[in-house]
Amino acid sequence: MLDGSSVDPMVVRPFIIRRFVKESHDTFSFGLEPMVGDRDFRFAPGQFNMLYVYGVGEVPISISGDPTKPLSLVHTTREVGTVTRAMRILKVGDTIGVRGPYGTSWPVEEARGRDVVLITGGIGLAPLRPVIYYILAHRERYGRIVLLYGSRTPEDILFRKDLERWRARFDVETHLTVDRASGSWRGNVGVVTQLIRRSPFDPLNCVAMVCGPEIMMRFTVSELEKRGVPYDRMYLSMERNMKCGIGLCGHCQLGPSFVCKDGPVYRYDQLSDIFIKREM
Amino acid sequence: MGATPTAAVLDAGNLQQLLDILQKQNYQTVGPTVRDNAVVYEHIQSVEDLPRGWTDEQTNGRYRLTHGKGKKFFGYVHGPNSWKKFLYPPARQLYAADRMKHRFDVVAPEPSGIKPALIGVRACELAAIMVQDRVLMDGEYIDPEYKARRQNAVIVAVNCTRAGGTCFCASMNTGPRVQEGYDILLTEVVDSHGHYFTVETASEKGRAIAAQLATSPASEEQLAAARQAVDKAARQMGRTLDLTDLKDSLYRGFDSIHWEKVAGRCLTCGNCTMVCPTCFCVNVEDTTALTGEQAFRIRRWDSCFTVDFSYIHGGSIRATDYSRYRQWLLHKLAYWQDQFGVVGCVGCGRCITWCPVGIDITEEARAVKG
Ligand SMILES: Cc1cc2nc3c(=O)[nH]c(=O)nc-3n(C[C@H](O)[C@H](O)[C@H](O)COP(=O)(O)OP(=O)(O)OC[C@H]3O[C@@H](n4cnc5c(N)ncnc54)[C@H](O)[C@@H]3O)c2cc1C
Ligand code: SF4
Ligand code: SF4
Ligand code: FES
């Protein structure tokens, strides 16, 4: 694709922050627009960009916006360390460097005609939100849609407006749970994997998309397996250290694969052998 | 384009011609020279810079250079450097960001335009360059500067006529005879006919340069002498790595208890990764000019032996020493085959020589194979 070109794929394009939304005490979203050139930013749900903060560093962040509206590039980030902290104090009008989109995507095509089960915890909802936008825009192509979302506390719940909209629809099953209840929370308490057992989907005709901490994904796989979902209908998004996003820096290696180009989204039957190995 | 060797002979006294021709064509001539008691690769101007008469003794964790009575230019076996420092430099600026208030612009450096002439590339080293080609310029995303230097480069290969103490290229099918990928191939011979090089070419570029050398046609006898010298090197080689079932047996050995035994000796210093000619991992650093108006992103060679290498929020993926040694060895010998269709080790033996505690990759692979 870029072969033969003299443009270094490590060089970012400057984008301007047009919108900044505080999602929770540690999580925020921004909408970006390129400083020059084509505004259209096409991506597939599940792909990520490398985002560069001036003088601080560059980190992989999934695209959390609507793939059917490529004019607005949206990212949702949780502040955990140096680069993400520097990102949080950026303001509307500031510049951020972008390169991408990179990586594999969620199987929205393979899921046609089937039930779609989305299981996620914490910031993991961000990489899955484009799937929800996409399948709701093409609702007739899919069977039942089930979203199971776990959050630490009610205050940590992301994308509240979206969630309210999805909960209000009769054709989407949205179930939330929190690890610790607080205030007026009257919903589920406990880990998200507990919800899998009683969820209304057809295990033999569904596609499951899972994104969360590795330990949560392990339990999720085992619950899905108990329900009879075959490995080749489960998809997981993996996280590894990434310094390039394009297969050149070596940091994201997971056994024989590069998470940045063979992932982040893997079909579980292709991952199961390495997923169970520690420190691979 | 197939290799159609046209064998000629160059008297050793005329070797300087080669450097002169290359320099006249604006090539940066780089080659072996002695520095700090080791043969390293640096910019060279004349044959006086070459390590004439020097040979090395190498074994696990040990390298010693001695000056003998011999008069060969290429009588040494490679030292700690590899050619990758000229094709994929240890540090390189990716871009600068110029700030104006809260905005910034991105300025990518111009292509360097460097034309390297690599003089004295051994068979295993050429194989290593071709391994790096697959990583850095044959995939979907490439490093354009690497590709440009690679396409600009002239490779003057030299056949090994003596095996080093840690070499195992014969078992990796990468040497000691240079097979492909070169422009000019020299074999250095000292015998009753004198001190001379047989000269072969395998590219238009190589033929055009060789045509300007004061060569004479090679005699059958001279060609035979060159062949035998390389055969001798192959016979001398003391170490082997068995390629049979290598990948699958190493995958089976992932949970071997042997990893912890190696880790007991390994200092996780990363020397092995720094001397290895195929290792390609890099990190990126950010710096800001004192005025704060300019920031730079610098790419640097990195090592999978650091704890930070695999760090993600909450901790490192490979926190234990043994998991990092295992990553290194399995990447070289097993994962690489799935990733790039070749083994990631060319059998140069550097990691054995330059390991402070003398860990031998061939022995460890044997011990782990399940
Ligand atoms: C494919 C992919 C998609 C991601 N999508 C999102 C997202 O949509 N929203 C979000 O909030 N986070 C996402 N992350 C995680 C995010 O990249 C890290 O939180 C971020 O790199 C932390 O950087 P830091 O400098 O703030 O943290 P520090 O703890 O200071 O990290 C130091 C360095 O370690 C590395 N690092 C640390 N944590 C991670 C991590 N979890 N993953 C990868 N590298 C890490 C980075 O190189 C970072 O610069 C994603 C990660 C990957 C691999
Ligand atoms: S792993 Fe060791 S022997 Fe193999 S190419 Fe690298 S340095 Fe040479
Ligand atoms: S194997 Fe040897 S050279 Fe490599 S990290 Fe361990 S001690 Fe250092
Ligand atoms: S992030 Fe650099 S190789 Fe995958």
XYZ file of C-alpha atoms and ligand atoms in Angstrom:
723
model
C 0.000 0.000 0.000
C 2.517 2.559 1.180
C 5.265 0.514 -0.409
C 7.397 2.572 -2.730
C 6.278 5.799 -1.125
C 8.802 8.053 0.526
C 6.342 9.092 3.224
C 7.383 7.685 6.577
C 4.338 5.994 8.130
C 5.689 6.995 11.577
C 5.015 10.670 10.863
C 1.734 11.985 12.307
C -0.792 14.359 10.764
C -1.823 17.301 12.930
C -5.514 17.350 13.924
C -7.436 20.002 15.842
C -9.577 19.222 18.859
C -13.060 20.480 17.995
C -15.056 19.017 20.886
C -14.056 17.888 24.350
C -16.435 15.848 26.534
C -15.815 14.731 30.090
C -17.266 11.211 30.319
C -16.379 10.457 33.954
C -13.864 11.604 36.570
C -10.968 9.982 34.645
C -12.312 9.496 31.117
C -12.862 12.003 28.327
C -13.658 12.067 24.606
C -12.592 14.420 21.897
C -13.737 14.998 18.362
C -10.943 15.737 15.897
C -10.625 17.395 12.549
C -7.512 17.390 10.346
C -5.640 20.701 10.228
C -5.237 20.380 6.460
C -6.544 18.050 3.799
C -9.397 15.610 3.523
C -11.794 15.662 6.501
C -13.113 12.215 5.742
C -11.615 9.677 8.157
C -12.735 6.186 7.235
C -12.177 3.356 9.678
C -13.635 -0.003 10.593
C -15.097 -0.559 14.082
C -12.341 -1.819 16.413
C -9.447 -0.080 14.688
C -7.202 2.335 16.534
C -5.049 5.388 15.905
C -1.700 6.361 17.338
C -2.197 9.731 19.058
C 0.748 12.044 19.684
C 0.801 14.728 22.355
C 3.342 17.458 21.679
C 6.647 16.704 23.390
C 5.166 13.976 25.616
C 4.615 10.814 23.601
C 2.364 8.708 21.447
C -0.115 5.998 22.486
C -2.624 3.694 20.783
C -6.254 4.733 21.299
C -9.264 3.067 19.682
C -11.670 5.022 17.583
C -14.900 5.327 19.565
C -17.032 7.333 17.152
C -19.578 6.489 14.510
C -18.127 4.700 11.455
C -21.143 5.743 9.389
C -20.196 9.402 10.012
C -16.544 9.563 8.961
C -16.465 13.366 9.110
C -16.049 13.304 12.857
C -13.139 11.363 14.327
C -13.822 10.565 17.984
C -11.545 9.037 20.635
C -12.340 8.197 24.232
C -9.442 7.945 26.651
C -9.008 7.006 30.269
C -6.263 8.808 32.106
C -3.807 6.260 33.499
C -0.303 7.698 33.034
C 1.997 10.222 31.414
C 0.612 10.545 27.894
C -3.058 10.125 28.731
C -2.710 12.700 31.526
C -1.180 15.180 29.091
C -4.062 14.412 26.731
C -6.663 15.195 29.347
C -5.439 18.742 29.840
C -5.655 19.537 26.120
C -8.379 21.988 25.154
C -10.653 22.707 22.232
C -8.485 24.326 19.553
C -5.307 22.456 20.550
C -3.417 20.245 18.116
C -2.888 16.505 18.470
C -0.948 14.231 16.111
C -2.782 11.320 14.485
C -1.747 8.367 12.397
C -3.869 5.395 11.502
C -6.300 3.739 11.359
C -4.496 0.513 12.199
C -5.304 -3.050 13.096
C -8.058 -5.576 12.544
C -11.720 -4.840 13.147
C -14.812 -6.361 14.738
C -16.661 -8.875 12.519
C -19.729 -6.820 11.665
C -20.059 -8.595 8.309
C -19.653 -12.128 9.662
C -22.294 -11.286 12.267
C -24.996 -10.663 9.642
C -28.058 -12.811 10.233
C -26.919 -13.691 13.741
C -27.404 -12.513 17.287
C -24.728 -10.065 18.399
C -23.424 -10.254 21.964
C -21.170 -7.446 23.171
C -19.458 -8.026 26.494
C -17.282 -5.324 27.939
C -15.930 -3.703 31.058
C -14.671 -0.191 31.824
C -12.972 1.686 28.989
C -13.548 -1.435 26.827
C -16.883 0.037 25.823
C -15.072 2.688 23.762
C -13.690 0.329 21.071
C -17.082 -1.419 20.899
C -19.219 1.703 20.519
C -18.554 1.931 16.744
C -19.979 -1.600 16.412
C -23.163 -0.554 18.163
C -23.528 2.514 15.954
C -22.921 0.372 12.911
C -25.330 -2.442 13.688
C -28.034 -0.019 14.787
C -27.638 1.791 11.467
C -28.161 -1.593 9.775
C -30.495 -3.062 12.376
C -32.416 -5.307 9.953
C -29.287 -7.324 9.157
C -28.927 -8.722 12.666
C -30.808 -10.927 15.094
C -30.958 -10.018 18.759
C -28.487 -7.477 20.059
C -27.245 -7.878 23.621
C -24.899 -5.465 25.364
C -23.456 -6.493 28.722
C -21.415 -3.734 30.314
C -19.636 -3.777 33.647
C -18.291 -0.745 35.398
C -16.522 -0.215 38.723
C -19.100 2.129 40.214
C -22.192 3.885 38.826
C -20.076 7.057 38.504
C -17.678 5.275 36.138
C -20.354 4.428 33.589
C -19.380 5.871 30.194
C -21.530 7.175 27.366
C -24.630 7.653 29.540
C -26.631 9.351 26.803
C -25.943 6.551 24.370
C -26.771 3.931 26.974
C -30.097 5.611 27.765
C -30.939 5.711 24.084
C -30.043 2.053 23.606
C -31.941 0.990 26.736
C -35.006 2.785 25.471
C -35.039 0.692 22.303
C -37.023 -2.511 22.260
C -34.638 -4.116 19.815
C -31.519 -3.875 21.990
C -30.983 -5.664 25.301
C -28.714 -3.528 27.455
C -27.621 -4.834 30.849
C -25.371 -2.893 33.153
C -23.652 -4.026 36.286
C -21.297 -2.377 38.756
C -18.653 -3.852 41.037
C -19.658 -1.537 43.875
C -23.050 0.098 44.148
C -23.367 3.641 45.435
C -26.033 6.335 45.785
C -29.294 5.456 44.159
C -28.024 2.529 42.082
C -30.743 -0.110 41.835
C -29.276 -2.184 39.035
C -27.074 -5.271 39.010
C -24.097 -5.550 41.310
C -21.271 -7.966 40.501
C -18.977 -8.842 37.658
C -20.201 -8.628 34.088
C -19.482 -12.288 33.393
C -22.352 -13.265 35.718
C -24.793 -11.730 33.263
C -23.813 -14.095 30.468
C -25.649 -17.091 31.904
C -29.131 -15.534 31.717
C -28.691 -13.477 28.581
C -31.188 -13.927 25.776
C -29.109 -14.940 22.779
C -28.788 -18.061 20.702
C -25.376 -19.577 21.534
C -25.285 -21.525 18.290
C -26.202 -18.585 16.095
C -24.434 -15.611 17.589
C -21.211 -13.688 17.383
C -19.670 -12.513 20.653
C -17.368 -9.479 20.778
C -15.418 -9.058 23.988
C -13.258 -6.171 25.157
C -11.958 -5.625 28.655
C -9.093 -6.487 30.995
C -7.499 -9.856 30.187
C -8.743 -11.476 33.373
C -12.320 -10.435 32.565
C -11.942 -11.816 29.037
C -10.739 -15.162 30.413
C -13.868 -15.548 32.530
C -16.014 -14.348 29.649
C -14.608 -16.980 27.307
C -15.281 -19.686 29.834
C -18.882 -18.524 30.444
C -19.533 -18.314 26.704
C -18.077 -21.762 26.267
C -20.435 -23.081 28.944
C -23.338 -21.673 26.966
C -22.081 -23.531 23.913
C -20.702 -20.642 21.847
C -17.994 -22.068 19.567
C -14.506 -20.533 19.683
C -14.711 -19.304 16.113
C -17.705 -17.106 17.016
C -15.912 -15.329 19.841
C -13.794 -12.252 19.144
C -11.459 -10.573 21.648
C -9.565 -7.288 21.497
C -6.061 -7.496 22.966
C -3.886 -4.800 24.468
C -0.093 -4.667 24.314
C 2.575 -1.991 24.510
C 2.775 -0.299 21.112
C 5.398 2.080 19.823
C 4.586 2.015 16.129
C 1.236 0.384 15.371
C 2.537 -0.900 12.034
C 4.636 -3.992 12.740
C 8.037 -2.321 12.909
C 8.885 -1.720 16.587
C 8.400 -5.228 17.981
C 6.812 -4.119 21.255
C 3.333 -5.559 20.767
C 4.399 -9.113 20.028
C 2.151 -11.822 21.379
C 3.829 -15.102 20.485
C 4.002 -15.309 16.698
C 1.607 -12.417 16.165
C 1.843 -8.643 16.244
C -1.145 -7.235 18.108
C -0.953 -4.025 16.059
C -1.457 -5.733 12.708
C -2.724 -9.269 13.389
C -4.926 -7.756 16.123
C -6.098 -6.022 18.189
C -9.262 -7.989 17.354
C -8.651 -11.748 17.199
C -11.038 -14.595 16.505
C -10.681 -16.728 19.588
C -9.944 -20.042 17.863
C -6.828 -18.362 16.452
C -5.822 -16.974 19.815
C -6.740 -19.737 22.255
C -3.315 -21.461 22.220
C -1.442 -18.305 23.109
C -4.122 -16.711 25.279
C -3.582 -19.350 27.944
C 0.215 -18.909 28.048
C 1.542 -16.686 30.775
C 4.027 -13.935 29.944
C 4.007 -14.682 26.228
C 18.408 -11.494 -12.425
C 20.517 -14.600 -11.839
C 24.046 -14.550 -10.529
C 26.391 -15.070 -13.434
C 29.787 -15.053 -11.788
C 32.505 -13.767 -14.014
C 35.613 -14.703 -12.126
C 38.587 -12.425 -12.251
C 41.576 -11.909 -10.036
C 42.620 -8.695 -8.327
C 46.081 -8.410 -6.891
C 45.874 -7.480 -3.188
C 48.107 -4.497 -3.919
C 45.314 -3.042 -6.066
C 42.531 -3.224 -3.498
C 42.665 0.545 -2.991
C 41.264 0.927 -6.518
C 37.970 -0.417 -5.295
C 37.708 2.224 -2.569
C 38.733 4.952 -4.995
C 36.104 4.002 -7.550
C 33.359 3.864 -4.933
C 34.337 7.187 -3.388
C 34.459 8.834 -6.787
C 30.852 7.718 -7.253
C 29.894 9.363 -3.950
C 29.528 6.192 -1.977
C 30.174 6.314 1.759
C 32.745 3.570 2.104
C 32.282 1.696 5.366
C 34.192 -1.353 6.465
C 36.177 -3.092 9.179
C 38.808 -1.328 11.220
C 40.436 -1.916 14.604
C 39.228 0.182 17.507
C 39.445 -0.482 21.256
C 40.796 -3.989 20.703
C 37.956 -5.083 18.450
C 37.172 -5.087 14.757
C 34.335 -2.621 14.253
C 32.612 -1.229 11.169
C 33.324 2.441 10.527
C 33.844 4.870 7.701
C 37.073 3.975 5.970
C 39.077 5.975 3.481
C 41.874 3.678 2.466
C 43.038 0.094 2.719
C 45.327 1.316 5.511
C 42.205 1.448 7.697
C 41.484 -2.250 7.198
C 42.459 -4.700 9.980
C 45.326 -6.153 8.021
C 47.049 -8.998 9.829
C 44.567 -9.090 12.701
C 42.775 -12.236 13.745
C 40.436 -12.946 16.595
C 39.859 -15.708 19.071
C 36.262 -16.062 20.065
C 34.438 -18.342 22.420
C 31.571 -18.072 24.900
C 31.809 -14.652 26.496
C 35.284 -14.016 25.127
C 36.825 -12.062 22.253
C 40.523 -11.409 21.814
C 42.238 -9.724 18.896
C 45.810 -10.615 18.008
C 48.174 -9.271 15.398
C 50.002 -12.078 13.690
C 52.401 -12.609 10.850
C 49.566 -13.018 8.336
C 48.957 -10.283 5.818
C 45.294 -10.824 5.042
C 42.960 -7.842 5.057
C 39.972 -9.984 5.963
C 41.587 -12.624 8.156
C 39.422 -11.688 11.162
C 35.873 -12.922 11.749
C 33.246 -10.267 12.499
C 33.288 -8.290 15.748
C 30.443 -6.772 17.800
C 29.103 -4.443 15.063
C 26.798 -5.363 12.262
C 25.950 -3.479 9.067
C 22.529 -2.571 10.336
C 24.015 0.523 11.943
C 24.462 1.948 8.433
C 21.116 0.802 7.046
C 18.944 1.284 10.152
C 20.906 3.649 12.406
C 20.859 3.211 16.214
C 19.151 6.598 16.566
C 17.214 8.604 14.033
C 14.878 11.559 14.214
C 11.409 10.659 12.986
C 10.138 14.207 12.927
C 10.162 17.556 14.669
C 7.051 19.337 15.878
C 7.176 23.136 15.730
C 4.874 24.865 18.183
C 3.094 28.145 17.675
C 0.988 28.845 20.772
C -1.291 25.818 21.220
C -0.870 24.513 17.669
C 1.992 22.583 16.175
C 3.233 21.655 12.739
C 5.007 18.448 11.872
C 8.280 18.557 9.971
C 9.651 15.268 8.697
C 13.371 15.097 7.914
C 14.468 14.955 4.293
C 15.652 11.555 3.069
C 19.370 11.395 3.852
C 20.340 10.370 0.329
C 23.171 8.311 1.800
C 24.721 5.782 -0.589
C 26.525 3.248 1.580
C 29.183 0.948 0.179
C 29.485 -1.929 2.626
C 32.907 -3.482 2.296
C 33.613 -6.887 3.767
C 30.096 -8.266 4.255
C 30.212 -11.936 5.266
C 27.717 -14.566 4.169
C 25.819 -14.621 7.477
C 25.724 -10.832 7.485
C 24.275 -10.704 4.018
C 21.673 -13.235 5.125
C 20.925 -10.958 8.105
C 20.432 -7.971 5.816
C 17.966 -10.004 3.782
C 16.156 -10.967 6.984
C 15.852 -7.289 7.907
C 14.635 -6.483 4.390
C 11.601 -8.663 5.044
C 10.836 -6.770 8.224
C 11.584 -3.211 7.168
C 10.776 -2.993 3.473
C 8.802 -5.998 2.286
C 5.663 -5.615 4.410
C 2.599 -3.401 4.154
C 4.326 -0.600 6.063
C 7.944 0.156 5.422
C 10.752 2.317 6.691
C 11.405 4.541 3.664
C 14.878 5.592 4.804
C 15.925 1.956 5.213
C 14.566 1.138 1.803
C 16.358 4.070 0.191
C 19.700 3.192 1.777
C 19.221 -0.421 0.847
C 18.490 0.397 -2.774
C 21.397 2.839 -2.904
C 23.842 0.442 -1.284
C 26.685 -1.404 -2.932
C 27.540 -4.634 -1.186
C 31.086 -5.880 -1.448
C 30.897 -9.306 0.142
C 33.865 -11.313 1.339
C 33.884 -15.078 1.722
C 35.021 -16.422 5.071
C 38.175 -18.506 4.835
C 38.306 -19.169 8.557
C 35.466 -19.951 10.951
C 35.150 -17.969 14.162
C 34.987 -19.770 17.477
C 31.254 -19.151 17.947
C 30.037 -19.387 14.339
C 27.323 -21.826 13.286
C 26.238 -20.459 9.909
C 26.878 -23.763 8.129
C 24.048 -25.410 10.071
C 21.756 -22.432 9.395
C 22.414 -22.657 5.627
C 23.563 -19.035 5.603
C 27.313 -19.504 5.093
C 30.250 -19.558 5.072
C 29.986 -19.235 1.283
C 28.204 -16.114 0.029
C 25.376 -17.225 -2.258
C 23.248 -14.251 -3.253
C 22.403 -10.636 -2.630
C 25.833 -9.147 -3.259
C 27.130 -6.820 -5.954
C 30.771 -7.847 -5.751
C 32.171 -10.922 -4.023
C 35.799 -11.209 -3.019
C 37.651 -14.270 -1.788
C 41.032 -13.515 -0.304
C 43.805 -16.016 -0.957
C 47.450 -16.102 0.067
C 49.337 -18.925 -1.628
C 52.326 -19.657 -3.851
C 50.802 -17.355 -6.511
C 50.901 -14.463 -4.073
C 48.224 -12.471 -2.260
C 45.124 -11.903 -4.364
C 41.313 -11.766 -4.453
C 39.060 -13.660 -6.753
C 36.355 -11.244 -7.891
C 32.815 -12.278 -8.781
C 29.842 -10.047 -9.565
C 26.105 -10.621 -9.365
C 24.535 -7.338 -10.438
C 24.858 -4.650 -13.080
C 26.052 -2.265 -10.408
C 28.726 -4.727 -9.336
C 29.833 -5.469 -12.896
C 30.166 -1.778 -13.723
C 32.421 -1.212 -10.716
C 34.459 -4.380 -11.174
C 35.056 -3.484 -14.826
C 37.123 -0.516 -13.670
C 39.442 -2.649 -11.528
C 42.821 -3.754 -12.855
C 41.899 -7.431 -12.798
C 43.190 -10.315 -14.827
C 41.289 -13.494 -15.720
C 41.313 -16.053 -12.937
C 43.088 -19.351 -13.550
C 41.446 -22.669 -12.690
C 44.039 -23.112 -9.998
C 43.284 -19.780 -8.367
C 39.550 -20.460 -8.371
C 40.155 -23.862 -6.817
C 42.312 -22.299 -4.105
C 39.518 -19.855 -3.272
C 36.919 -22.633 -3.187
C 39.045 -24.768 -0.904
C 39.652 -21.905 1.500
C 35.897 -21.493 1.998
C 35.381 -25.248 2.322
C 37.974 -25.258 5.058
C 36.054 -22.623 6.994
C 32.918 -24.763 6.799
C 34.800 -27.766 8.146
C 36.266 -25.769 11.029
C 32.921 -24.745 12.415
C 32.460 -26.187 15.890
C 28.828 -25.373 16.691
C 25.558 -26.402 15.122
C 21.898 -25.678 15.507
C 19.597 -28.413 14.298
C 16.865 -26.922 12.092
C 14.814 -30.127 11.985
C 11.408 -29.518 13.548
C 12.925 -26.417 15.152
C 9.795 -24.271 15.279
C 7.333 -26.851 16.503
C 9.684 -28.339 19.032
C 10.374 -24.915 20.492
C 6.644 -24.155 20.679
C 6.294 -27.395 22.599
C 9.087 -26.271 24.881
C 7.329 -23.075 25.921
C 6.622 -24.408 29.403
C 9.994 -26.135 29.808
C 11.554 -25.795 33.234
C 14.806 -25.107 31.450
C 13.966 -21.415 30.967
C 14.354 -20.765 34.653
C 17.755 -22.426 34.619
C 19.044 -20.139 31.860
C 17.527 -17.172 33.631
C 19.636 -18.054 36.659
C 22.698 -17.174 34.582
C 21.320 -14.464 32.279
C 21.914 -10.912 33.512
C 19.185 -9.564 31.179
C 21.777 -7.029 30.073
C 20.510 -7.083 26.493
C 23.990 -7.388 24.950
C 22.769 -10.220 22.756
C 20.072 -8.042 21.232
C 22.463 -5.141 20.667
C 25.013 -7.219 18.739
C 22.493 -9.292 16.801
C 22.350 -8.316 13.118
C 18.680 -9.245 12.723
C 17.159 -7.705 15.887
C 14.937 -4.831 14.749
C 13.053 -3.682 17.844
C 13.020 0.057 18.448
C 11.652 2.504 20.966
C 10.662 6.116 20.434
C 11.786 8.959 22.682
C 10.425 12.457 23.007
C 12.555 15.468 23.719
C 11.761 19.158 23.771
C 14.114 22.011 22.885
C 14.942 24.257 25.849
C 12.752 27.052 24.492
C 9.799 24.646 24.434
C 9.001 25.690 20.881
C 10.219 22.515 19.258
C 9.807 18.852 20.140
C 11.520 15.867 18.554
C 10.663 12.219 18.224
C 13.746 10.023 18.124
C 13.704 6.362 17.230
C 16.305 4.199 19.002
C 17.250 0.529 18.954
C 15.575 -1.193 21.844
C 15.917 -4.504 23.630
C 13.208 -6.965 24.640
C 15.268 -7.667 27.757
C 14.070 -4.519 29.532
C 11.071 -4.707 31.848
C 9.611 -1.570 30.231
C 9.564 -3.137 26.798
C 6.248 -4.890 27.395
C 4.846 -2.486 30.001
C 1.168 -1.721 29.902
C -0.857 0.059 32.549
C -0.824 -2.179 35.605
C 2.500 -3.927 34.940
C 4.796 -5.552 32.434
C 3.606 -8.502 30.381
C 7.022 -10.162 30.747
C 7.931 -9.335 34.313
C 10.133 -12.360 35.042
C 13.700 -12.672 33.728
C 13.043 -16.084 32.262
C 10.053 -14.912 30.262
C 12.244 -12.285 28.618
C 15.024 -14.703 27.748
C 12.352 -17.035 26.409
C 10.852 -14.243 24.309
C 14.234 -13.509 22.779
C 15.082 -17.080 21.892
C 11.595 -18.074 20.739
C 11.298 -14.936 18.653
C 14.594 -15.601 16.856
C 14.096 -19.274 16.242
C 10.338 -19.900 16.198
C 7.952 -16.893 16.049
C 10.069 -15.280 13.313
C 9.302 -18.179 10.995
C 5.568 -17.537 11.342
C 6.005 -13.775 11.093
C 8.407 -13.463 8.179
C 8.851 -16.923 6.680
C 12.504 -17.270 7.713
C 14.437 -18.112 10.853
C 15.436 -14.899 12.636
C 18.933 -16.169 13.398
C 21.685 -16.459 10.807
C 24.224 -18.236 13.008
C 26.767 -15.440 13.297
C 27.540 -16.339 16.909
C 27.805 -12.748 18.137
C 25.329 -13.274 20.944
C 27.525 -16.126 22.234
C 30.771 -14.165 22.092
C 29.381 -10.952 23.560
C 27.285 -12.456 26.330
C 29.154 -11.599 29.539
C 28.258 -14.980 31.020
C 28.715 -16.941 27.794
C 25.202 -18.222 27.220
C 25.055 -20.165 23.927
C 21.839 -19.971 21.923
C 22.553 -23.315 20.238
C 22.861 -25.088 23.584
C 19.786 -23.429 25.049
C 17.707 -24.301 21.997
C 18.822 -27.915 22.280
C 17.934 -28.035 25.951
C 14.488 -26.531 25.485
C 13.318 -28.442 22.405
C 10.432 -30.511 23.608
C -5.067 -1.304 20.438
C -5.231 -0.487 21.694
C -6.338 0.325 21.838
C -6.498 1.091 22.979
N -7.614 1.876 23.070
C -7.761 2.660 24.152
C -8.896 3.521 24.249
O -9.749 3.590 23.363
N -8.996 4.302 25.345
C -8.065 4.256 26.348
O -8.215 4.982 27.325
N -6.999 3.435 26.292
C -6.821 2.644 25.211
N -5.706 1.831 25.139
C -4.744 1.849 26.238
C -3.827 3.067 26.129
O -3.012 2.924 24.982
C -2.961 3.201 27.378
O -3.770 3.496 28.464
C -1.889 4.258 27.210
O -0.892 3.790 26.323
C -1.260 4.628 28.521
O -0.268 5.575 28.281
P 0.263 6.538 29.404
O 1.497 7.177 28.914
O -0.817 7.455 29.829
O 0.516 5.556 30.619
P 1.874 5.129 31.366
O 1.473 4.185 32.421
O 2.637 6.358 31.762
O 2.571 4.337 30.237
C 3.873 4.446 29.798
C 3.905 3.818 28.423
O 3.543 2.454 28.485
C 2.712 2.100 27.419
N 1.388 1.664 27.903
C 0.916 1.829 29.157
N -0.297 1.276 29.274
C -0.619 0.736 28.095
C -1.732 0.012 27.615
N -2.782 -0.253 28.381
N -1.729 -0.401 26.342
C -0.679 -0.142 25.551
N 0.428 0.532 25.951
C 0.454 0.965 27.208
C 2.632 3.295 26.531
O 3.640 3.195 25.576
C 2.902 4.420 27.455
O 3.397 5.518 26.799
C -5.532 1.033 24.011
C -4.416 0.220 23.876
C -4.252 -0.545 22.736
C -3.060 -1.417 22.605
S 20.707 -14.752 17.480
Fe 22.915 -14.713 17.899
S 23.820 -16.096 16.369
Fe 21.731 -15.643 15.686
S 21.949 -13.904 14.290
Fe 21.529 -13.016 16.330
S 23.554 -12.659 17.250
Fe 23.873 -14.023 15.463
S 21.743 -13.939 27.105
Fe 23.722 -12.997 27.748
S 23.906 -11.176 26.446
Fe 21.735 -11.783 26.328
S 20.722 -10.596 27.977
Fe 21.313 -12.583 28.901
S 23.358 -12.166 29.848
Fe 22.951 -10.457 28.390
S 3.219 -1.740 17.804
Fe 5.168 -1.766 16.871
S 5.217 -3.794 16.079
Fe 3.212 -3.644 16.830
